[in-house]
Amino acid sequence: MAGLIGVNEERCIGCNACIRVCPSPEANSVKILENGKAVTAINSDKCIACGECIKVCKAKARDYDDDIDKFFKDLKERKIIVIAHPSIKTAFPGIWQAVLKWFKQNGADGVYDGSYGADICTWGYVRAIEQGNAKNVISSHCPAVVKYMEIYHPDETRDLSPVHSPISCEAIYIRDFIKKNYAVAALTPCPAMKLEFEATGHAEYNITFKRLKEYFRRKKVDFNKALEGDQHYDFDDQVQGCMGGIFPTPGGLRYNLSINIPDIIAVNSDGADSIYKELDQYCELPAHRHPQVFEALSCSGGCGCGCGIGNEGEQTGVEIKAIMREVEIDARNRRKTALNGIDKQFKIFDDRINPKSLMRNYSSDGKVTPAPSDADLDAAFAKLGLNNEYDRKIDCGACGYSSCAEMARAVCAGRNIPENCIRCAKSSGGTAPVSKAAGNENTVKIAEKVSGFATNLLADIENIYASLYNIDNSSQKSASMSGIVVNILEKVVGFCSSVESIDADNLPMLVSTLQKLQSAVSSLNENIKECANGSSTIREAMQAVADATTELNVMAQDMVSSVSDKY
């Protein structure tokens, strides 16, 4: 499958912001173009299409594809029905009904409510739990979470919910009960939904709200907010969904389940910076310590904050929460129960739907790679030129892996050594060149020297850090300060390796960083002198640092002088 998320190499500045937020440790790698420029490439086989990299890419070098162009082309020639994801109310606040009406007026053969599919999904969970078919499950309505599990925890995909996502549940209902076996187009907040549709076959078109907004702007389609505040719409062949409308909200599934099973142990988590770590932790726990349901959403704030919503700069998280609160209040007012407390909607589903039709199977991404032995890892570290215990604790992410230990495991699995890893530069031939700044050849030479020099200096600082780490707790303050110095040095190397030129526009940033380095090294020097338990390794490394940073300071002054005419 071609990658859903792509890179515009001309725009990419190699800043590694995408790598730092990516939850998939093997989805990115450094690529050196013919002109020597370093860019960050994507391994589509390992990308989970969560969209976090798109959100943080200030250079706008990352973007995704959906099916909107194909949809409008095919709409002229075939019968297609539209299912609207519940988050349409946050994507098109106040005008979502007008948007759905527009689809009916422009050729769609039916418009259906994804919230109704979410109600079916909740019913499916409840029945599966009651029948013992879902003892401990991870929710499956976030396709990025499903893909992550298939790639990194293939043995634990058995814990993914056996019930399809709300969109798929709605598509199944339309096919089996309404008897409309038409092509399905889904309006969604998420490019990763395409992964689910390709796996299940329940929809042929994933149309993200962001691309739909762009389409409306190009076609000069404008909607009046005449229905703002109203939560109702007359969908085809069925009533509007109820409590399923809050599924996009973090905890939406958990809340729905607790209404029907008050004592259920269901927990939820959202946000790429935490959810994937928690999934890893979940998979390490014994089954008896798992919650009954673990609701996992990749996007912080839920589906209403997905990269396919397209509300950048238009809506705050607070506004999105307020909209979903209105949806919840409306849904609770419309929810009907019998005298015995049974949800009347569930009775309808009991009469119309075969629970087995909602069940999903999952596939793993090939065979599970056995964990490398300690001897294998030692050999991999030696191959990378990283030989001390501190190397196993590094977490810079510059090479596309979450840590050097993760990179060593990748080497054990037969993958190539990254060509432009900052940490490995001293063993793999230096840093990427800084391109020539017009009229400033001297500046370029100095910048290249700074970058290579700072790379070599990393080894001395790491020796100090590792030695202090191994002495005793009295050196903790010094070890912490040397860690700060290492971090600043990384920024120096990364800056010089990624920018296209050093000139008056970006020189102040580098000089400021070098000044911070001088201050940090001075503090480190004082801490070392106060340390009661010194060592020859520390003293030798510290002398090297002192000599080296003096030279760095001279370089910085030379750089300022070389472009002073531009200030």
Coordinates of C-alpha atoms in Angstrom, one line a residue:
M1 CA 0.0 0.0 0.0
A2 CA 1.3 3.4 -0.9
G3 CA 1.9 5.6 2.2
L4 CA -1.0 7.7 3.4
I5 CA 1.4 10.4 4.7
G6 CA 4.0 11.8 2.4
V7 CA 7.0 14.1 2.5
N8 CA 7.7 17.1 0.3
E9 CA 11.5 16.9 0.2
E10 CA 11.8 20.5 -1.1
R11 CA 10.1 21.8 2.0
C12 CA 11.7 19.5 4.6
I13 CA 14.3 21.2 6.7
G14 CA 15.4 18.2 8.6
C15 CA 14.5 19.7 11.9
N16 CA 13.4 16.2 13.3
A17 CA 10.2 17.7 14.9
C18 CA 8.3 14.9 13.2
I19 CA 10.6 12.2 14.7
R20 CA 10.3 13.6 18.2
V21 CA 6.5 13.3 18.2
C22 CA 6.2 10.1 16.1
P23 CA 5.0 7.1 18.3
S24 CA 6.2 4.5 15.8
P25 CA 9.9 4.0 16.4
E26 CA 10.7 2.7 12.9
A27 CA 8.5 5.0 10.8
N28 CA 11.1 7.7 10.1
S29 CA 14.7 7.7 8.8
V30 CA 17.2 10.3 7.6
K31 CA 17.7 10.5 3.8
I32 CA 20.5 12.4 2.1
L33 CA 19.5 13.9 -1.2
E34 CA 21.9 14.2 -4.1
N35 CA 22.6 17.9 -3.2
G36 CA 23.7 16.8 0.3
K37 CA 20.6 18.1 2.0
A38 CA 19.3 15.9 4.9
V39 CA 15.5 15.2 5.0
T40 CA 13.3 12.9 7.0
A41 CA 11.8 10.1 5.0
I42 CA 8.9 7.8 5.9
N43 CA 8.8 4.1 6.1
S44 CA 5.2 3.5 5.0
D45 CA 5.2 -0.1 6.3
K46 CA 5.8 1.2 9.8
C47 CA 3.8 4.4 9.6
I48 CA 0.5 4.2 11.6
A49 CA -0.9 7.4 9.9
C50 CA -1.7 9.0 13.3
G51 CA -0.9 12.5 11.8
E52 CA 1.2 13.8 14.7
C53 CA 4.0 14.7 12.4
I54 CA 1.7 16.8 10.2
K55 CA 0.5 18.7 13.2
V56 CA 4.0 19.8 14.2
C57 CA 5.7 20.3 10.8
K58 CA 6.1 24.1 10.6
A59 CA 7.6 23.8 7.2
K60 CA 4.4 22.1 5.9
A61 CA 6.6 19.3 4.4
R62 CA 4.2 16.6 5.6
D63 CA 0.7 16.0 4.4
Y64 CA -1.7 13.1 3.7
D65 CA -3.9 11.8 0.9
D66 CA -7.6 10.9 1.0
D67 CA -10.2 9.8 -1.5
I68 CA -12.1 13.1 -2.1
D69 CA -11.0 13.5 -5.7
K70 CA -11.9 9.9 -6.6
F71 CA -15.2 10.2 -4.8
F72 CA -16.4 13.2 -6.7
K73 CA -15.3 11.6 -10.0
D74 CA -17.1 8.4 -9.2
L75 CA -20.2 10.1 -7.8
K76 CA -21.3 10.8 -11.4
E77 CA -21.2 7.2 -12.4
R78 CA -22.2 5.0 -9.5
K79 CA -24.5 4.8 -6.4
I80 CA -22.7 6.0 -3.3
I81 CA -24.0 6.6 0.2
V82 CA -22.4 8.9 2.7
I83 CA -21.8 8.1 6.4
A84 CA -20.9 11.1 8.6
H85 CA -18.5 10.5 11.5
P86 CA -19.9 12.0 14.8
S87 CA -17.1 14.6 14.8
I88 CA -18.7 16.4 11.9
K89 CA -20.3 18.6 14.5
T90 CA -16.9 19.9 15.6
A91 CA -15.5 20.1 12.1
F92 CA -18.5 22.1 10.8
P93 CA -20.0 23.7 13.9
G94 CA -23.4 25.3 13.2
I95 CA -23.5 24.2 9.6
W96 CA -23.0 20.4 9.6
Q97 CA -26.6 19.9 8.7
A98 CA -26.2 22.1 5.7
V99 CA -23.1 20.2 4.6
L100 CA -25.1 16.9 4.8
K101 CA -27.9 18.4 2.8
W102 CA -25.5 19.6 0.2
F103 CA -24.4 16.0 -0.3
K104 CA -28.0 14.9 -0.9
Q105 CA -28.5 17.7 -3.4
N106 CA -25.3 16.8 -5.3
G107 CA -25.7 13.2 -6.0
A108 CA -25.3 11.1 -2.8
D109 CA -27.8 8.2 -2.7
G110 CA -28.3 8.5 1.0
V111 CA -26.8 10.2 4.1
Y112 CA -26.4 8.2 7.3
D113 CA -25.4 9.0 10.8
G114 CA -22.1 7.6 12.2
S115 CA -23.5 8.3 15.7
Y116 CA -26.1 5.6 15.0
G117 CA -23.3 3.3 14.1
A118 CA -21.6 4.2 17.4
D119 CA -24.8 3.2 19.3
I120 CA -24.7 -0.1 17.5
C121 CA -21.0 -0.4 18.4
T122 CA -21.9 0.2 22.1
W123 CA -24.6 -2.4 21.9
G124 CA -22.1 -4.8 20.3
Y125 CA -19.6 -4.3 23.2
V126 CA -22.3 -4.8 25.8
R127 CA -23.6 -8.0 24.3
A128 CA -20.0 -9.4 23.7
I129 CA -19.2 -8.6 27.4
E130 CA -22.4 -10.2 28.6
Q131 CA -21.7 -13.4 26.5
G132 CA -18.1 -13.6 27.7
N133 CA -16.6 -12.8 24.2
A134 CA -14.9 -9.7 25.4
K135 CA -13.3 -10.2 28.8
N136 CA -10.4 -7.7 28.5
V137 CA -10.3 -5.6 25.4
I138 CA -8.6 -2.6 23.8
S139 CA -11.0 -0.4 21.9
S140 CA -10.7 -0.6 18.1
H141 CA -12.4 2.5 16.8
C142 CA -9.0 4.4 16.5
P143 CA -7.3 3.0 13.4
A144 CA -3.9 4.4 14.3
V145 CA -4.1 2.4 17.6
V146 CA -5.1 -0.8 15.7
K147 CA -2.2 -0.4 13.3
Y148 CA 0.3 0.2 16.1
M149 CA -0.9 -3.0 17.8
E150 CA -0.6 -5.0 14.5
I151 CA 2.9 -3.8 13.9
Y152 CA 4.5 -3.8 17.4
H153 CA 2.3 -6.1 19.4
P154 CA 1.0 -8.7 16.9
D155 CA 0.5 -11.4 19.6
E156 CA -1.7 -9.0 21.6
T157 CA -4.1 -8.1 18.7
R158 CA -6.2 -10.8 20.3
D159 CA -7.0 -8.2 22.9
L160 CA -8.3 -5.7 20.4
S161 CA -12.1 -5.3 20.6
P162 CA -13.9 -7.9 18.5
V163 CA -16.5 -5.3 17.6
H164 CA -16.1 -3.2 14.5
S165 CA -15.7 0.6 14.7
P166 CA -18.8 2.9 14.6
I167 CA -18.4 3.6 10.8
S168 CA -18.1 -0.1 10.0
C169 CA -21.0 -1.0 12.3
E170 CA -23.2 1.6 10.5
A171 CA -22.1 0.3 7.1
I172 CA -23.0 -3.3 8.2
Y173 CA -26.4 -2.1 9.4
I174 CA -27.1 -0.4 6.1
R175 CA -26.1 -3.4 4.1
D176 CA -27.8 -6.1 6.2
F177 CA -30.9 -4.4 7.5
I178 CA -31.7 -1.4 5.2
K179 CA -30.5 -3.6 2.2
K180 CA -28.6 -0.9 0.4
N181 CA -25.6 -2.6 -0.9
Y182 CA -24.1 0.6 -2.4
A183 CA -20.6 2.0 -2.3
V184 CA -19.8 3.7 1.0
A185 CA -18.1 7.1 1.5
A186 CA -17.2 8.1 5.0
L187 CA -16.7 11.7 6.1
T188 CA -14.0 11.4 8.8
P189 CA -11.5 13.4 10.9
C190 CA -8.7 11.0 10.2
P191 CA -6.5 9.9 7.3
A192 CA -5.8 6.6 9.1
M193 CA -9.5 5.6 8.6
K194 CA -8.3 4.5 5.2
L195 CA -6.3 1.7 6.9
E196 CA -9.5 0.3 8.5
F197 CA -11.5 0.5 5.3
E198 CA -8.8 -1.3 3.3
A199 CA -8.7 -4.0 6.0
T200 CA -12.4 -4.5 6.4
G201 CA -13.9 -3.4 3.0
H202 CA -16.8 -1.6 4.7
A203 CA -16.1 1.7 2.9
E204 CA -14.4 2.6 -0.3
Y205 CA -13.8 6.3 0.2
N206 CA -12.3 8.2 3.1
I207 CA -13.1 11.9 2.8
T208 CA -11.5 13.9 5.6
F209 CA -13.2 17.1 6.8
K210 CA -10.1 19.1 6.1
R211 CA -10.0 18.2 2.4
L212 CA -13.8 18.8 2.2
K213 CA -13.3 22.3 3.6
E214 CA -10.6 22.9 1.0
Y215 CA -13.0 21.6 -1.7
F216 CA -15.8 23.9 -0.6
R217 CA -13.4 26.9 -0.6
R218 CA -12.2 26.1 -4.2
K219 CA -15.8 25.7 -5.4
K220 CA -16.9 28.8 -3.5
V221 CA -19.5 26.8 -1.6
D222 CA -20.7 28.8 1.4
F223 CA -23.1 27.8 4.1
N224 CA -25.2 30.1 6.3
K225 CA -25.3 29.3 10.0
A226 CA -29.1 29.3 10.1
L227 CA -29.2 26.1 12.1
E228 CA -26.5 27.0 14.7
G229 CA -27.1 25.3 18.0
D230 CA -29.6 22.8 16.6
Q231 CA -28.4 19.2 17.0
H232 CA -31.1 17.5 14.8
Y233 CA -31.0 16.2 11.2
D234 CA -33.3 13.9 9.2
F235 CA -31.1 11.0 8.1
D236 CA -32.2 8.5 5.5
D237 CA -33.9 5.3 6.5
Q238 CA -33.2 5.6 10.2
V239 CA -33.5 7.9 13.2
Q240 CA -30.6 10.0 14.4
G241 CA -28.0 8.4 16.6
C242 CA -28.1 9.0 20.3
M243 CA -25.4 8.5 22.9
G244 CA -23.0 7.4 20.2
G245 CA -22.6 11.1 19.3
I246 CA -20.1 11.5 22.1
F247 CA -17.8 8.7 20.8
P248 CA -15.3 11.3 19.5
T249 CA -14.8 12.6 23.0
P250 CA -12.1 11.0 25.2
G251 CA -14.0 8.6 27.4
G252 CA -17.0 8.5 25.1
L253 CA -17.0 4.7 24.9
R254 CA -16.3 4.3 28.6
Y255 CA -19.2 6.6 29.4
N256 CA -21.6 4.7 27.1
L257 CA -20.6 1.4 28.6
S258 CA -21.0 2.6 32.2
I259 CA -24.6 3.7 31.4
N260 CA -25.4 0.1 30.5
I261 CA -23.0 -1.8 32.8
P262 CA -22.5 0.5 35.8
D263 CA -19.8 -1.6 37.5
I264 CA -17.7 -2.1 34.4
I265 CA -13.9 -1.5 34.9
A266 CA -13.3 0.7 31.8
V267 CA -10.5 3.2 31.5
N268 CA -9.5 5.6 28.8
S269 CA -6.5 7.4 27.5
D270 CA -5.8 9.8 24.7
G271 CA -2.8 11.6 23.1
A272 CA 0.1 10.2 21.1
D273 CA 2.6 11.3 23.8
S274 CA 1.0 8.9 26.3
I275 CA -1.3 6.3 24.8
Y276 CA 1.3 4.3 22.9
K277 CA 3.5 4.0 26.0
E278 CA 0.5 2.9 27.9
L279 CA -0.3 0.3 25.2
D280 CA 3.2 -1.0 25.6
Q281 CA 2.7 -1.2 29.4
Y282 CA -0.7 -2.9 28.9
C283 CA 0.9 -5.6 26.8
E284 CA 3.5 -6.3 29.5
L285 CA 0.9 -6.8 32.2
P286 CA -0.5 -10.2 33.0
A287 CA -4.1 -10.6 31.9
H288 CA -5.5 -10.6 35.4
R289 CA -4.3 -7.0 35.8
H290 CA -6.0 -5.7 32.6
P291 CA -9.1 -3.5 32.8
Q292 CA -12.2 -5.0 31.2
V293 CA -12.0 -2.2 28.5
F294 CA -9.1 0.1 27.7
E295 CA -10.4 2.9 25.5
A296 CA -7.5 4.2 23.4
L297 CA -7.5 7.3 21.2
S298 CA -4.4 8.5 19.4
C299 CA -5.3 12.2 19.2
S300 CA -5.1 14.4 22.3
G301 CA -8.6 15.7 22.8
G302 CA -10.2 12.9 20.8
C303 CA -11.3 12.6 17.2
G304 CA -12.5 16.2 17.2
C305 CA -8.8 17.2 17.3
G306 CA -7.7 14.9 14.5
C307 CA -5.3 16.2 11.8
G308 CA -8.1 15.6 9.3
I309 CA -10.5 18.0 11.0
G310 CA -9.0 21.1 9.5
N311 CA -9.8 23.6 12.4
E312 CA -6.2 24.9 12.7
G313 CA -6.4 28.4 14.0
E314 CA -10.2 28.4 13.9
Q315 CA -11.2 26.5 17.1
T316 CA -9.6 25.9 20.5
G317 CA -9.8 22.7 22.5
V318 CA -12.1 24.5 24.9
E319 CA -14.6 25.2 22.1
I320 CA -14.5 21.6 20.8
K321 CA -15.2 20.4 24.4
A322 CA -18.2 22.8 24.6
I323 CA -19.6 21.5 21.3
M324 CA -19.3 17.9 22.5
R325 CA -21.0 18.8 25.8
E326 CA -24.0 20.2 23.9
V327 CA -24.1 17.0 21.9
E328 CA -24.0 15.0 25.1
I329 CA -26.9 17.0 26.7
D330 CA -29.0 16.6 23.6
A331 CA -28.3 12.9 23.4
R332 CA -29.2 12.3 27.0
N333 CA -32.5 14.1 26.6
R334 CA -33.4 11.9 23.6
R335 CA -32.3 8.6 25.1
K336 CA -35.3 6.4 25.9
T337 CA -35.5 3.5 28.4
A338 CA -38.2 1.1 29.3
L339 CA -39.7 0.9 32.8
N340 CA -37.1 -1.8 33.7
G341 CA -34.3 0.6 32.7
I342 CA -33.4 -1.3 29.5
D343 CA -32.3 1.0 26.6
K344 CA -35.1 0.9 24.0
Q345 CA -32.6 1.4 21.2
F346 CA -30.9 -1.8 22.3
K347 CA -34.2 -3.7 22.0
I348 CA -34.3 -2.5 18.4
F349 CA -30.8 -3.8 17.8
D350 CA -31.6 -7.1 19.4
D351 CA -34.4 -7.6 16.9
R352 CA -32.5 -6.4 13.8
I353 CA -28.8 -7.2 14.1
N354 CA -26.9 -10.4 14.3
P355 CA -24.0 -9.7 16.8
K356 CA -21.7 -12.0 14.8
S357 CA -22.0 -9.7 11.8
L358 CA -20.2 -7.0 13.8
M359 CA -17.2 -9.1 14.7
R360 CA -13.7 -8.2 13.3
N361 CA -10.5 -10.2 12.9
Y362 CA -7.0 -8.6 12.9
S363 CA -3.8 -9.4 11.1
S364 CA -0.2 -9.0 12.3
D365 CA 2.5 -7.3 10.3
G366 CA 4.5 -10.5 9.6
K367 CA 6.3 -12.8 12.1
V368 CA 7.3 -11.6 15.5
T369 CA 11.1 -10.9 15.6
P370 CA 12.7 -12.7 18.6
A371 CA 14.4 -10.3 21.0
P372 CA 18.2 -10.0 20.5
S373 CA 20.5 -11.4 23.2
D374 CA 22.8 -9.3 25.3
A375 CA 25.7 -10.5 23.2
D376 CA 23.9 -9.5 20.0
L377 CA 23.2 -6.0 21.4
D378 CA 26.8 -5.6 22.5
A379 CA 27.9 -6.4 19.0
A380 CA 25.4 -4.0 17.5
F381 CA 26.6 -1.2 19.9
A382 CA 30.2 -1.9 18.9
K383 CA 29.2 -1.6 15.2
L384 CA 27.6 1.7 15.9
G385 CA 30.6 3.0 17.8
L386 CA 28.6 3.3 21.1
N387 CA 30.3 1.3 23.7
N388 CA 29.5 2.5 27.2
E389 CA 26.5 2.1 29.5
Y390 CA 25.4 5.7 29.0
D391 CA 24.7 5.0 25.3
R392 CA 21.9 2.7 26.3
K393 CA 20.1 5.6 28.0
I394 CA 20.3 8.1 25.1
D395 CA 17.0 9.4 23.7
C396 CA 17.7 12.0 21.0
G397 CA 15.6 10.5 18.2
A398 CA 17.7 12.1 15.5
C399 CA 18.2 8.9 13.5
G400 CA 14.5 7.9 13.4
Y401 CA 14.7 5.6 16.4
S402 CA 13.4 6.4 19.9
S403 CA 16.8 5.6 21.4
C404 CA 20.2 4.2 20.5
A405 CA 19.2 1.0 22.2
E406 CA 16.2 0.8 19.8
M407 CA 18.6 1.4 16.9
A408 CA 20.9 -1.3 18.1
R409 CA 17.9 -3.7 18.1
A410 CA 17.1 -2.7 14.6
V411 CA 20.7 -3.4 13.6
C412 CA 20.3 -6.9 15.1
A413 CA 17.2 -7.4 13.0
G414 CA 19.3 -6.7 9.9
R415 CA 18.4 -3.1 9.1
N416 CA 21.0 -0.6 8.0
I417 CA 22.8 1.9 10.2
P418 CA 21.4 5.4 9.8
E419 CA 23.7 7.6 7.7
N420 CA 23.0 10.8 9.5
C421 CA 22.6 10.0 13.2
I422 CA 24.1 12.9 15.3
R423 CA 25.2 10.4 17.9
C424 CA 26.9 8.1 15.4
A425 CA 28.5 11.0 13.4
K426 CA 31.9 10.4 15.1
S427 CA 31.9 6.8 13.9
S428 CA 30.2 7.1 10.5
G429 CA 32.1 9.9 8.9
G430 CA 31.0 13.2 10.2
T431 CA 28.0 15.5 9.8
A432 CA 26.0 16.6 6.9
P433 CA 27.4 19.7 5.2
V434 CA 26.0 23.1 5.6
S435 CA 25.2 24.6 2.2
K436 CA 27.0 27.7 1.0
A437 CA 25.5 31.1 2.1
A438 CA 25.8 33.6 -0.7
G439 CA 28.7 36.0 -0.1
N440 CA 29.6 34.3 3.2
E441 CA 32.1 31.6 2.4
N442 CA 34.0 32.3 5.7
T443 CA 30.8 31.8 7.7
V444 CA 30.0 28.5 6.0
K445 CA 33.5 27.2 6.7
I446 CA 33.2 28.2 10.4
A447 CA 29.7 26.7 10.7
E448 CA 31.0 23.4 9.2
K449 CA 33.9 23.5 11.7
V450 CA 31.5 24.2 14.6
S451 CA 29.3 21.3 13.7
G452 CA 32.1 18.8 13.3
F453 CA 33.8 20.1 16.4
A454 CA 30.7 19.9 18.6
T455 CA 30.2 16.3 17.4
N456 CA 33.6 15.3 18.6
L457 CA 33.1 17.2 21.8
L458 CA 30.1 15.0 22.6
A459 CA 32.4 12.1 23.3
D460 CA 34.2 14.0 26.0
I461 CA 31.0 15.2 27.7
E462 CA 29.6 11.7 27.5
N463 CA 32.7 10.3 29.3
I464 CA 32.2 12.8 32.1
Y465 CA 28.5 11.9 32.3
A466 CA 29.2 8.2 32.3
S467 CA 32.0 8.5 34.9
L468 CA 29.9 10.6 37.2
Y469 CA 27.0 8.3 36.8
N470 CA 29.1 5.4 38.0
I471 CA 30.9 7.1 41.0
D472 CA 28.2 7.9 43.6
N473 CA 25.1 10.0 44.4
S474 CA 27.3 12.9 45.5
S475 CA 28.0 13.6 41.8
Q476 CA 24.3 13.7 40.8
K477 CA 24.3 17.5 40.4
S478 CA 27.4 17.3 38.1
A479 CA 25.9 14.4 36.1
S480 CA 22.7 16.4 35.6
M481 CA 24.7 19.5 34.4
S482 CA 26.7 17.3 32.0
G483 CA 23.4 16.0 30.7
I484 CA 22.4 19.6 30.0
V485 CA 25.7 20.2 28.2
V486 CA 25.1 17.1 26.0
N487 CA 21.7 18.4 25.1
I488 CA 23.0 21.8 24.1
L489 CA 25.7 20.2 22.0
E490 CA 23.1 18.1 20.2
K491 CA 21.3 21.2 19.3
V492 CA 24.5 22.8 17.9
V493 CA 25.2 19.7 15.8
G494 CA 21.5 19.4 14.7
F495 CA 21.2 23.0 13.8
C496 CA 24.4 23.1 11.7
S497 CA 23.3 19.8 10.0
S498 CA 19.8 20.9 9.1
V499 CA 19.8 24.5 8.1
E500 CA 20.5 25.3 4.4
S501 CA 22.8 28.2 5.3
I502 CA 24.2 30.2 8.2
D503 CA 23.4 33.8 7.7
A504 CA 22.2 36.9 9.5
D505 CA 18.7 35.4 9.8
N506 CA 19.7 32.3 11.7
L507 CA 23.2 33.1 13.1
P508 CA 21.8 34.8 16.3
M509 CA 20.1 31.5 17.2
L510 CA 23.4 29.5 16.9
V511 CA 25.4 32.2 18.7
S512 CA 22.8 32.2 21.5
T513 CA 23.1 28.4 21.8
L514 CA 26.9 28.6 21.9
Q515 CA 26.7 31.2 24.7
K516 CA 24.4 28.9 26.7
L517 CA 26.9 26.1 26.1
Q518 CA 29.7 28.3 27.6
S519 CA 27.7 29.0 30.7
A520 CA 26.7 25.4 31.1
V521 CA 30.3 24.2 30.8
S522 CA 31.4 26.8 33.3
S523 CA 28.8 25.5 35.8
L524 CA 29.8 21.9 35.1
N525 CA 33.5 22.8 35.7
E526 CA 32.6 24.3 39.1
N527 CA 30.5 21.3 40.0
I528 CA 33.4 19.0 39.1
K529 CA 35.8 20.9 41.3
E530 CA 33.4 20.5 44.2
C531 CA 32.9 16.8 43.7
A532 CA 34.6 14.9 46.5
N533 CA 35.2 11.8 44.4
G534 CA 37.1 12.8 41.3
S535 CA 38.8 10.5 38.8
S536 CA 41.5 10.7 36.2
T537 CA 38.9 10.1 33.4
I538 CA 36.8 13.1 34.6
R539 CA 39.8 15.3 34.9
E540 CA 41.1 14.5 31.5
A541 CA 37.7 14.9 29.9
M542 CA 37.1 18.1 31.7
Q543 CA 40.4 19.5 30.5
A544 CA 39.5 18.6 26.9
V545 CA 36.1 20.3 27.4
A546 CA 37.7 23.5 28.7
D547 CA 40.2 23.7 25.8
A548 CA 37.5 22.9 23.3
T549 CA 34.9 25.3 24.5
T550 CA 37.5 28.1 24.4
E551 CA 37.9 27.3 20.8
L552 CA 34.2 27.2 20.3
N553 CA 33.9 30.7 21.7
V554 CA 36.5 32.0 19.3
M555 CA 34.6 30.4 16.4
A556 CA 31.4 32.1 17.5
Q557 CA 33.1 35.5 17.6
D558 CA 34.5 34.8 14.1
M559 CA 31.0 34.0 12.9
V560 CA 29.6 37.2 14.3
S561 CA 32.3 39.3 12.7
S562 CA 31.9 37.6 9.3
V563 CA 28.4 38.7 8.9
S564 CA 28.4 41.9 11.0
D565 CA 27.7 43.9 7.9
K566 CA 24.3 42.4 7.7
Y567 CA 23.2 43.4 11.3

